[in-house]
Short mmCIF file of C-alpha atoms in Angstrom, two decimals:
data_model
loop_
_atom_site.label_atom_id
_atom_site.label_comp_id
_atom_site.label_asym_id
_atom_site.label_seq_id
_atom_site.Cartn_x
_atom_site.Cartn_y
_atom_site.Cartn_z
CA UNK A 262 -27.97 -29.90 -68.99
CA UNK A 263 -30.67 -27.39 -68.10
CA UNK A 264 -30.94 -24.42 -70.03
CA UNK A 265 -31.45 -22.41 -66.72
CA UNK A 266 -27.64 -23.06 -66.27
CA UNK A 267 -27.34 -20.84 -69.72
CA UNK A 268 -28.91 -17.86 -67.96
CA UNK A 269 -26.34 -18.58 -65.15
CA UNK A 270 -23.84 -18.18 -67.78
CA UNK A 271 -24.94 -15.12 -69.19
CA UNK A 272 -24.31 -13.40 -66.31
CA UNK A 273 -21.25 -14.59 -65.47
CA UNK A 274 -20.16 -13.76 -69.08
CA UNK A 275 -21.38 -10.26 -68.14
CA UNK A 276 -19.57 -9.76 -65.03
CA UNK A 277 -16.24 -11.56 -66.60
CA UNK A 278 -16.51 -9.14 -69.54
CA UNK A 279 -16.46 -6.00 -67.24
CA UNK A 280 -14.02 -6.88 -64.87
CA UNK A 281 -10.86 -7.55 -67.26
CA UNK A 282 -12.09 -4.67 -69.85
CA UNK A 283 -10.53 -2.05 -67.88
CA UNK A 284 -7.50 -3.37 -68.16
CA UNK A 285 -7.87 -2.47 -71.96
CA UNK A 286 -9.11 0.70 -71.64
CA UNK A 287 -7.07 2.37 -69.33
CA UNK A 288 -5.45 4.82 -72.22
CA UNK A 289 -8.78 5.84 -72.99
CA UNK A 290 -10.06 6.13 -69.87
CA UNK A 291 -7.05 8.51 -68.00
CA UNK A 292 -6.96 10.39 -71.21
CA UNK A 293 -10.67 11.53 -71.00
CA UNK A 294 -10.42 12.00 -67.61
CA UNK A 295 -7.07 13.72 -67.68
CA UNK A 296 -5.60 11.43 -64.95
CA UNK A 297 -2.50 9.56 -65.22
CA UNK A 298 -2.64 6.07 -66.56
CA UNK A 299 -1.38 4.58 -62.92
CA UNK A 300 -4.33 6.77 -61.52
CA UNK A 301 -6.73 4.77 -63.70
CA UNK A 302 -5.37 1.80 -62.46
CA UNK A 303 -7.24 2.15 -59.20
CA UNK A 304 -10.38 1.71 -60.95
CA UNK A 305 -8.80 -2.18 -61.39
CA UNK A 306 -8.19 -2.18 -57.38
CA UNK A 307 -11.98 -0.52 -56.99
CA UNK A 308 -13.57 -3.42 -58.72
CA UNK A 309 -11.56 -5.95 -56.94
CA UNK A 310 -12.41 -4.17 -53.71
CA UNK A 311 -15.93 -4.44 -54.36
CA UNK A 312 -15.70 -8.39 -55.05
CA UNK A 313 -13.87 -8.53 -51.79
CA UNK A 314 -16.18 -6.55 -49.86
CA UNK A 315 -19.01 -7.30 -51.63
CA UNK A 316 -19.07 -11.28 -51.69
CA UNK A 317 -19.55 -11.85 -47.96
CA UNK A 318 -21.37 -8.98 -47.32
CA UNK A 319 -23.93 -9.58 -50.00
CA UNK A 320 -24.43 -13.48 -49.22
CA UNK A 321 -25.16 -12.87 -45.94
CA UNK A 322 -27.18 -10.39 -45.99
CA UNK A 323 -29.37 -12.41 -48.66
CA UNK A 324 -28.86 -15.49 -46.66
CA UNK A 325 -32.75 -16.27 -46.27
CA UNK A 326 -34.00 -15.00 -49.40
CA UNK A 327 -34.94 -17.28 -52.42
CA UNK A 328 -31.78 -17.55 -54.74
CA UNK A 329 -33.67 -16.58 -57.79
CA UNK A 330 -34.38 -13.64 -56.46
CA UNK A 331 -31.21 -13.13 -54.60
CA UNK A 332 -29.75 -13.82 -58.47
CA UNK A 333 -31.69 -11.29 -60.30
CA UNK A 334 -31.28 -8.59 -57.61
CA UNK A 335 -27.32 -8.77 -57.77
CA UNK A 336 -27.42 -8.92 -61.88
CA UNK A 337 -29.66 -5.48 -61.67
CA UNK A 338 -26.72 -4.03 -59.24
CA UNK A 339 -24.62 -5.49 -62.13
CA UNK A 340 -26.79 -2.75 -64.47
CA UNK A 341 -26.98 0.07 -62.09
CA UNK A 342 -23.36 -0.08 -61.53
CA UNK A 343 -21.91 -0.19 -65.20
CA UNK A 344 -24.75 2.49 -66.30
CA UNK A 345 -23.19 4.65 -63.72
CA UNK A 346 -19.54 4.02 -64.76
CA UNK A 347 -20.77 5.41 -68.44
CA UNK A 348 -22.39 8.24 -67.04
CA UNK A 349 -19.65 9.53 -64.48
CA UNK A 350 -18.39 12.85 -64.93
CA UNK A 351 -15.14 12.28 -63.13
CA UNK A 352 -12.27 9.08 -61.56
CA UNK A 353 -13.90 10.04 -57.86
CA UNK A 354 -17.29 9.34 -59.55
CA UNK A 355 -15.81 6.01 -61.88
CA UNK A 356 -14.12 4.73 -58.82
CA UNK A 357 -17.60 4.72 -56.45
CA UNK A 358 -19.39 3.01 -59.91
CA UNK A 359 -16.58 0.63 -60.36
CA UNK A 360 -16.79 -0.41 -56.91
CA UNK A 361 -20.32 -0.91 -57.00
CA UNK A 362 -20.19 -3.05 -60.32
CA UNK A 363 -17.93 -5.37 -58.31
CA UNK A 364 -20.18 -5.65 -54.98
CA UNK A 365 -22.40 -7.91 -56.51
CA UNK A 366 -19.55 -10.15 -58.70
CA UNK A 367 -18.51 -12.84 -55.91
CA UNK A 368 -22.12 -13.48 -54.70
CA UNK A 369 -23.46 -14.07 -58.06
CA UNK A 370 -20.81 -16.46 -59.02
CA UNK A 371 -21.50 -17.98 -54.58
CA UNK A 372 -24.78 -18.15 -54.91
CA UNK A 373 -25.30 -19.20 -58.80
CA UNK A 374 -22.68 -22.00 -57.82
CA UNK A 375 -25.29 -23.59 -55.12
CA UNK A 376 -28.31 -22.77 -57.17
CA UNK A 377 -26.61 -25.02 -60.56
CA UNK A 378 -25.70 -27.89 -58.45
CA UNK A 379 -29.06 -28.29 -57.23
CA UNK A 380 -30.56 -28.32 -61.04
CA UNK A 381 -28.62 -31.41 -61.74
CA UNK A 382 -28.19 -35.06 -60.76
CA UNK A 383 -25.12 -35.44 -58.04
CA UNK A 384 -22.82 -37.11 -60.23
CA UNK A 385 -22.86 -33.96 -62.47
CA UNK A 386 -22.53 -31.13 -60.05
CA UNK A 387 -19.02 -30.12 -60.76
CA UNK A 388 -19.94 -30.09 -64.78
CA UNK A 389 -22.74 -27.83 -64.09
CA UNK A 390 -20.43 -25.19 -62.06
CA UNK A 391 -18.36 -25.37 -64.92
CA UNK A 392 -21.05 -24.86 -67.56
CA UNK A 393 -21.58 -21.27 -65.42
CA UNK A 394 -18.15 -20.29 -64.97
CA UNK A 395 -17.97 -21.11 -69.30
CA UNK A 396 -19.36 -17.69 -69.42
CA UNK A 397 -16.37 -15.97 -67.66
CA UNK A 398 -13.63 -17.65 -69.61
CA UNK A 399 -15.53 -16.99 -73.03
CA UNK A 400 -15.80 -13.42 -71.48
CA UNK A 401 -12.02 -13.82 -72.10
CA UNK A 402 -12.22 -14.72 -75.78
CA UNK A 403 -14.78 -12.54 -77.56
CA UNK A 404 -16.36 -10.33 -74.74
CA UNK A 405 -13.17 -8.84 -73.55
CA UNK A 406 -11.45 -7.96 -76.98
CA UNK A 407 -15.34 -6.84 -78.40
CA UNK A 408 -15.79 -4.37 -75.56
CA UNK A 409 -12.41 -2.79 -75.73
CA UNK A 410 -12.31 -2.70 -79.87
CA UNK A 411 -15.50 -1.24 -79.08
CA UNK A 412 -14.56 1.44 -76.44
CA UNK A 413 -11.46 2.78 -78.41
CA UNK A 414 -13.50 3.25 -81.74
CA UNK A 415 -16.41 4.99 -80.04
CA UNK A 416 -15.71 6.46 -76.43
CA UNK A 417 -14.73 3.99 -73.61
CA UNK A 418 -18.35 5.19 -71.98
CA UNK A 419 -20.26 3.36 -74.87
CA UNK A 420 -18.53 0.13 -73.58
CA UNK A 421 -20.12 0.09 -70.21
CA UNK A 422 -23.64 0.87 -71.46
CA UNK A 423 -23.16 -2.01 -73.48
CA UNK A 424 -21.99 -4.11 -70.50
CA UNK A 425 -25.23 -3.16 -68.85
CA UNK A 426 -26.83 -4.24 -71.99
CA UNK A 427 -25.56 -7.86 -71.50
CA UNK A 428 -26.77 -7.49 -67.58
CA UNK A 429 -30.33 -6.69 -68.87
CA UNK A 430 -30.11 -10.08 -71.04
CA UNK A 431 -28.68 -11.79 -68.30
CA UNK A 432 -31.90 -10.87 -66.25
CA UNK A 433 -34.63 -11.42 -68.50
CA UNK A 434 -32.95 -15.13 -68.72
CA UNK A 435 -32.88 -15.34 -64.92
CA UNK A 436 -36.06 -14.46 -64.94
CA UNK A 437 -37.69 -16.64 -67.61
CA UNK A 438 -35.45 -19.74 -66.74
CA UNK A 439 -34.73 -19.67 -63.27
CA UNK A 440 -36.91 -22.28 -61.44
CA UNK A 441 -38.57 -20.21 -58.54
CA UNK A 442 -37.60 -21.58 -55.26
CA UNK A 443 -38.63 -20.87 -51.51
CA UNK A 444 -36.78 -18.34 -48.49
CA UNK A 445 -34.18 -20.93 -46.46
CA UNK A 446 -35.93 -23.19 -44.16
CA UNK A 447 -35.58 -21.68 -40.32
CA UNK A 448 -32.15 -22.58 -38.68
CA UNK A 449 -30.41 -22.68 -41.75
CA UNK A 450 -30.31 -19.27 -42.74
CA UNK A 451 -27.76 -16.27 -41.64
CA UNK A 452 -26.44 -19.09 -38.85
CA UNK A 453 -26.29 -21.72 -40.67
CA UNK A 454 -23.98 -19.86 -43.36
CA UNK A 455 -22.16 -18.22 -40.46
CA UNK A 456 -21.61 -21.58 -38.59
CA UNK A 457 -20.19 -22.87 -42.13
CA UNK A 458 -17.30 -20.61 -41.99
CA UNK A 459 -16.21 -21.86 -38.02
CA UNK A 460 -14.95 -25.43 -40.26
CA UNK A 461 -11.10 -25.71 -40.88
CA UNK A 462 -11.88 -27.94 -43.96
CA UNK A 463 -13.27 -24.84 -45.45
CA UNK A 464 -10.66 -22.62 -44.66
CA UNK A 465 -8.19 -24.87 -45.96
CA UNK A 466 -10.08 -25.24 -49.12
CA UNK A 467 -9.82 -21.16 -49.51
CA UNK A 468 -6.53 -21.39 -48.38
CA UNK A 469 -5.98 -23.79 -51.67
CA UNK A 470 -7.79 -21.11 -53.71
CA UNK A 471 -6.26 -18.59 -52.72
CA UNK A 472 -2.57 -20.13 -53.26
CA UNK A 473 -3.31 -22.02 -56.51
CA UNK A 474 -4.71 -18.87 -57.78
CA UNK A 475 -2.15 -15.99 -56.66
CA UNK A 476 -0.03 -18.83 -58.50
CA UNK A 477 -1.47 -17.68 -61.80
CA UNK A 478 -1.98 -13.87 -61.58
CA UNK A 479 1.95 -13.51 -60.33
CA UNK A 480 2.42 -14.49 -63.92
CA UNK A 481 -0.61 -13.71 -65.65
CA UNK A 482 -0.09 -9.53 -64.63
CA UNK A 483 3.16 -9.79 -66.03
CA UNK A 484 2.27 -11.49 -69.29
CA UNK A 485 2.51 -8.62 -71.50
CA UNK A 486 6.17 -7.95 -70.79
CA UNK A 487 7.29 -11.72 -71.40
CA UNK A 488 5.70 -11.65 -74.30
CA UNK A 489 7.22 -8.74 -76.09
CA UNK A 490 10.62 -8.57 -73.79
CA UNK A 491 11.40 -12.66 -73.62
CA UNK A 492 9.28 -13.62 -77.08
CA UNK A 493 9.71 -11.13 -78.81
CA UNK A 494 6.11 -10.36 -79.94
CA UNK A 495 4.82 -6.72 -80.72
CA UNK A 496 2.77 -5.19 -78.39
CA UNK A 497 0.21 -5.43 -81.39
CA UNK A 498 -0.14 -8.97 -81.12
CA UNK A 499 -0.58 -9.49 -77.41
CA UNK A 500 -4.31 -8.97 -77.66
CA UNK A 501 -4.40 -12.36 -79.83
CA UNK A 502 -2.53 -13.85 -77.16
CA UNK A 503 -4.37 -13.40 -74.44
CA UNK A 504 -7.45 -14.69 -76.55
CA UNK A 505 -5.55 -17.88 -76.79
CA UNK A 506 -5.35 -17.38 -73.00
CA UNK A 507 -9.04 -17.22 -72.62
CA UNK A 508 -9.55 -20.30 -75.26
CA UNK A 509 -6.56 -22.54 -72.80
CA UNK A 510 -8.94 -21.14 -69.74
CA UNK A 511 -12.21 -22.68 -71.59
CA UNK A 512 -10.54 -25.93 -72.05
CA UNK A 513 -9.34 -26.15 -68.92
CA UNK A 514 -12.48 -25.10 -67.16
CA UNK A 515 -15.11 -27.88 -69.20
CA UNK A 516 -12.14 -30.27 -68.47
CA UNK A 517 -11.82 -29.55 -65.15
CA UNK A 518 -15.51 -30.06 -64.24
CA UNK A 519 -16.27 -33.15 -65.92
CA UNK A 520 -12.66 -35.09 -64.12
CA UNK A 521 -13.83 -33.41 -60.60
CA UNK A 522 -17.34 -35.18 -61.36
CA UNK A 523 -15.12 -38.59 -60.88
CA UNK A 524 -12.56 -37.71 -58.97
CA UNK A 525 -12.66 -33.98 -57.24
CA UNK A 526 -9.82 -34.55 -55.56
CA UNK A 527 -7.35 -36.43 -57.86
CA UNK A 528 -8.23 -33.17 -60.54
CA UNK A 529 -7.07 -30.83 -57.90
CA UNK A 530 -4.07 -32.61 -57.37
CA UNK A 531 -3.36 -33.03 -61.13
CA UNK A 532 -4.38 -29.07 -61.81
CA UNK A 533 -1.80 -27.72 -59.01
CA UNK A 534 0.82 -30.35 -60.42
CA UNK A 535 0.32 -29.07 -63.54
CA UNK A 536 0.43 -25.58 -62.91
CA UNK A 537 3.53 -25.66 -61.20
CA UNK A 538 4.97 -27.67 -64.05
CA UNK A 539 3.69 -25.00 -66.75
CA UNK A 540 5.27 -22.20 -64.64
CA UNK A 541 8.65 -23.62 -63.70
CA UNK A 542 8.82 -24.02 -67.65
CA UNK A 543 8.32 -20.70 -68.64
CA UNK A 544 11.64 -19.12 -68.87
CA UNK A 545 12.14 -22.47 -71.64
CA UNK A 546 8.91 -21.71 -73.38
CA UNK A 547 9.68 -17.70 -73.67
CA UNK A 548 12.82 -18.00 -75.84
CA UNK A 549 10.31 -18.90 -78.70
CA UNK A 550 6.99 -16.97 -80.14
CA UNK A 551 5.62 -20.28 -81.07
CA UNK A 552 6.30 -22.35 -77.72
CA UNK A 553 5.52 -19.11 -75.84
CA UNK A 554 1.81 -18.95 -77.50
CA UNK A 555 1.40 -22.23 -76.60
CA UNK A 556 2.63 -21.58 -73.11
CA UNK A 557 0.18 -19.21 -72.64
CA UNK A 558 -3.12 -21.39 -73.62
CA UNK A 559 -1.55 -24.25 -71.37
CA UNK A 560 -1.45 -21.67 -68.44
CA UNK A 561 -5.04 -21.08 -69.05
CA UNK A 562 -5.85 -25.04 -68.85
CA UNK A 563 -3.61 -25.78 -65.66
CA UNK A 564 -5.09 -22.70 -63.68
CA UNK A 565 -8.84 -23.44 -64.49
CA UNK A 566 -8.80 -27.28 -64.02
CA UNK A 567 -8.99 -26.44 -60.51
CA UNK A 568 -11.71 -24.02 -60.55
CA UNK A 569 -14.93 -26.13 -60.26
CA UNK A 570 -13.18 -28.83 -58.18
CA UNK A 571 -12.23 -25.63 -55.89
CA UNK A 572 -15.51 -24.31 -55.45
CA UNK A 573 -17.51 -27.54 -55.29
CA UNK A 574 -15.09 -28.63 -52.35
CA UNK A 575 -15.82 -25.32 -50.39
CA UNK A 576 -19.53 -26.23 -51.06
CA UNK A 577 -19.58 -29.68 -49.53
CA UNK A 578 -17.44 -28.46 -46.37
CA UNK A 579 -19.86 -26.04 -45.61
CA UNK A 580 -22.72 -28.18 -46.20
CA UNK A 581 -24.81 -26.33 -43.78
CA UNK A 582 -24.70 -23.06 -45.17
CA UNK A 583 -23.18 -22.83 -48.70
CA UNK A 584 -24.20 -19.55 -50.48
CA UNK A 585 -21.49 -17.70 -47.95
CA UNK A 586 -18.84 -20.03 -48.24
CA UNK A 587 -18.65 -20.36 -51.66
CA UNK A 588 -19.28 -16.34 -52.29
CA UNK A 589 -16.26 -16.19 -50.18
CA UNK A 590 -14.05 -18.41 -52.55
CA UNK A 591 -14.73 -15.28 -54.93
CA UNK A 592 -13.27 -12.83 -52.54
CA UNK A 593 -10.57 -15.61 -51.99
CA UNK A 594 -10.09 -15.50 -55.56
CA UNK A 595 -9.71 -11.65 -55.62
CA UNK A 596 -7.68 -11.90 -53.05
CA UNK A 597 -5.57 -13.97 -54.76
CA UNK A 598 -5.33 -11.63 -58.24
CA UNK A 599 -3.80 -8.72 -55.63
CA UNK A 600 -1.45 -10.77 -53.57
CA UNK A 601 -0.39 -12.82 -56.47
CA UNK A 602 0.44 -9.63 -58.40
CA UNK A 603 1.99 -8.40 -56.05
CA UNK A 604 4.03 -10.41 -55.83
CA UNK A 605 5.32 -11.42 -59.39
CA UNK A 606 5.89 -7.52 -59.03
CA UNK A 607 8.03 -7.76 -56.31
CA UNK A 608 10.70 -10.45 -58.29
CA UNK A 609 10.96 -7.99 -60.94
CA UNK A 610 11.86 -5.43 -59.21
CA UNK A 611 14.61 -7.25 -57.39
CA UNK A 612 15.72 -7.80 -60.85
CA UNK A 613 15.42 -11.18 -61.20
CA UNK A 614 14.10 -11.04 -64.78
CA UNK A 615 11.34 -10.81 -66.86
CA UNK A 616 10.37 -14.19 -66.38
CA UNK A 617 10.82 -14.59 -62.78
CA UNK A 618 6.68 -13.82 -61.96
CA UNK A 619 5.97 -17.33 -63.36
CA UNK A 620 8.73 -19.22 -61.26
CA UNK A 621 7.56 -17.61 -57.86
CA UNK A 622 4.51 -18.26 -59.78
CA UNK A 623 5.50 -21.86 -59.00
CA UNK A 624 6.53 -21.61 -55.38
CA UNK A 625 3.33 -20.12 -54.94
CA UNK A 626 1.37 -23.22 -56.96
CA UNK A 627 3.30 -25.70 -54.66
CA UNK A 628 1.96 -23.86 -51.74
CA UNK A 629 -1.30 -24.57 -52.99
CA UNK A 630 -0.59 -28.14 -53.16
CA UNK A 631 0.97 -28.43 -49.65
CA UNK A 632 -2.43 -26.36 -48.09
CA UNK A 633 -4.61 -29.25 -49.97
CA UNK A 634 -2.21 -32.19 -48.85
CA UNK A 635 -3.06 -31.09 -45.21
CA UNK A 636 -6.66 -30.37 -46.23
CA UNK A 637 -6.62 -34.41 -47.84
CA UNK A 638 -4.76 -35.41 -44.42
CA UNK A 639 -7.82 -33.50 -42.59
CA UNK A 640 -10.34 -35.00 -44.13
CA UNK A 641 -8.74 -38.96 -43.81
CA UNK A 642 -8.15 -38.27 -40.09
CA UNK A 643 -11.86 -37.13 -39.32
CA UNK A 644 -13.16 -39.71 -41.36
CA UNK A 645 -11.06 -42.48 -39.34
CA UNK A 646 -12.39 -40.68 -35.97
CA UNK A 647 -16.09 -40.94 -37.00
CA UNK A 648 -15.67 -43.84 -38.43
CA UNK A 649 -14.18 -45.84 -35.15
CA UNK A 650 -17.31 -43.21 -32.95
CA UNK A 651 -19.49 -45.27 -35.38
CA UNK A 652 -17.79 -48.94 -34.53
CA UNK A 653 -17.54 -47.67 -30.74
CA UNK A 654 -21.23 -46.46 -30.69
CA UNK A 655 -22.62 -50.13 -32.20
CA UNK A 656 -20.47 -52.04 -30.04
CA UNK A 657 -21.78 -50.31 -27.00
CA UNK A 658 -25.30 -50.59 -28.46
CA UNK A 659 -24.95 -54.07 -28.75
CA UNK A 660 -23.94 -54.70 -25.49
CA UNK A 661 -26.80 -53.16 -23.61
CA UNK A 662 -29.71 -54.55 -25.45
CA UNK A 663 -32.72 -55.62 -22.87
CA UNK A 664 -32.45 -58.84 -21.32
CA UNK A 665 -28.71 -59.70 -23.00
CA UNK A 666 -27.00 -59.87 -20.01
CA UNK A 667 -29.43 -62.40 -18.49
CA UNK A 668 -30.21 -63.77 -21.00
CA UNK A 669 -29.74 -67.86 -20.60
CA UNK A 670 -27.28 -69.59 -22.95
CA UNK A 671 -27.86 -73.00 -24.59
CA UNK A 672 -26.08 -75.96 -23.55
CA UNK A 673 -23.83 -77.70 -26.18
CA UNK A 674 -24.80 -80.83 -27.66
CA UNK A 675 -23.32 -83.07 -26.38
CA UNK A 676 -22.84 -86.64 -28.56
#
């Protein structure tokens, strides 16, 4: 693989490593600040926000520039964002930084999708999608634990300067192994990416992202309390857990984009399958610690499977203008964190037990499978349709050549 698909995945480790550390540091953070701890938690709805926003906005409005450039002018945002997070003196200050770290997250990963593809033979495009999002899932493993261990021992300020550290790396690799490219060719820039989004196979295709996905985070948000209330773990121990979560994610992610190089569709399939299995499960794998640490690392694999498959699909229904279509799967994927926590929040507090996030969590990840059975039915029926245009087309070809009509026949032989 190239090893400009390593400075892809420097970035994205970047970006993965400051958009779950909050969720760490939130103690820290309202305590310095002297907010209340649900008053920090905005700062997690300001960065999603800014992915949201950000994503479209961003790919759009870069639409015709070269996408090495594009790249290392959204990993400097990264910087300028997370160096003003450290430096803000109050949460009306952290929320405008946070929000700004998170414009540029969903372009990056749209645009840095496109950009890998096109380093690599066909046959290996999904693999090399995966090899960038590696970054965000190891984000999960070391980054993410690192960065908070690191904030509560020395001020939760120190964390985001080093977070803008790790953009700075990111852009020196950009820059050194980034091949340069050229500004879109004319009539397939801003229109081109604009006419992408007027498909229904690529709405359905976010519509599958943004199901399979809220699938996982209306469990995922609520992991903490199955763990200690169902398992029985310490809150001590749920940082090693959701490690093993970011390991399960890893495996399921390098998995996931070498199957979807042979068979996108068939890994989609088996991903959703699986994730609805995994989460139907989980009130059976919660009555143990051991069988609900190894619940957690097989949600990981079943959610990420999907991802590559997911975003190479968007790319290849919007053919003619991918860089805003598959930024958009990010904000799809935002989306999906909010709505899906939502609501795994709303079952428990109908009181339907701590467990009851992951089976909605299930409903949810058979929704996801319905929205890409129609997507699959889509796809068959357009390719019958051009397929009999095609037979149509040479049929009436055929019959209108020059001279056919006139055209004298020979007489049979006769014996």
């Amino acid at each position: 693989m190239p090893l400009a698909l390593l400075a892809l995945a420097v970035g994205a480790f970047g970006i993965g490593t400051t958009e779950f550390v909050m969720m760490g540091l939130l103690p820290d953070v309202a305590a310095d600040l002297g907010v209340s701890i649900p008053a920090a938690g905005h700062l997690v709805s300001a960065y999603a926000l800014g992915v949201v926003v950000g994503a479209p906005l961003l790919a759009a409005a870069t639409a015709r520039m070269p996408r090495r450039t594009v790249l290392i002018g959204l990993m400097a945002l990264f910087v300028a964002g997370n160096a003003l997070s450290a430096l803000a003196p109050d949460e009306h200050w952290l929320l405008a930084a946070r929000f700004l770290s998170g414009l540029p997250h969903g372009a990056f990963f749209g645009v840095g999708a496109v950009v890998a593809t096109g380093l690599v033979a066909p046959e290996r495009k999904a693999r090399s999608v995966s090899l960038m999002f590696l970054g965000l899932t190891v984000a999960n493993i070391a980054g993410v634990p690192v960065a908070t261990l690191l904030g509560q021992e020395f001020g939760w300020r120190v964390t985001f300067l080093g977070v803008s550290a790790i953009g700075l790396a990111a852009i020196g690799s950009l820059a050194a192994l980034l091949p340069h490219d050229h500004a879109t060719a004319p009539g397939t820039g801003l229109r081109g990416e604009l006419g992408a989004l007027r498909s229904l196979p690529v709405w359905l295709a976010l519509g599958t992202t943004v199901a399979g996905f809220a699938a996982l985070f209306s469990a995922y948000s609520y992991i903490t309390p199955m763990l200690t209330g169902s398992a029985g773990y310490t809150d001590s121990s749920v940082t090693l857990l959701l490690a093993l979560f970011g390991v399960g994610a890893t495996i399921g992610n390098l998995a996931g984009g070498r199957l979807a190089d042979h068979s996108m569709r068939g890994t989609l399939f088996g991903g959703l399958t699986s994730l609805v299995v995994v989460l139907a499960l989980f009130p059976v794998f919660m009555s143990a610690q051991w069988s609900a640490a190894l619940a957690v690392i097989l949600l990981g694999v079943a959610a990420f499977v999907t991802g590559s498959p997911l975003q190479l699909m968007v790319m290849e229904k919007a053919a003619s203008g991918p860089s805003l279509a598959s930024s958009a799967n990010q904000a799809a994927f935002n989306l999906a964190n909010a709505g899906g926590a939502w609501i795994g929040g709303l079952a428990l507090s109908l009181g339907l037990g701590t467990t009851s996030p992951a089976v909605v969590g299930a409903g949810l990840a058979v929704l996801g499978l319905g929205v890409a059975a129609v997507a699959y039915a889509v796809d068959v029926r357009r390719a019958t349709e051009a397929r009999s245009a095609q037979e149509a087309g040479g049929r009436l070809v055929a019959s209108h050549v020059p001279g056919r009509e006139s055209e004298p026949q020979p007489e049979p032989v006769r014996g």
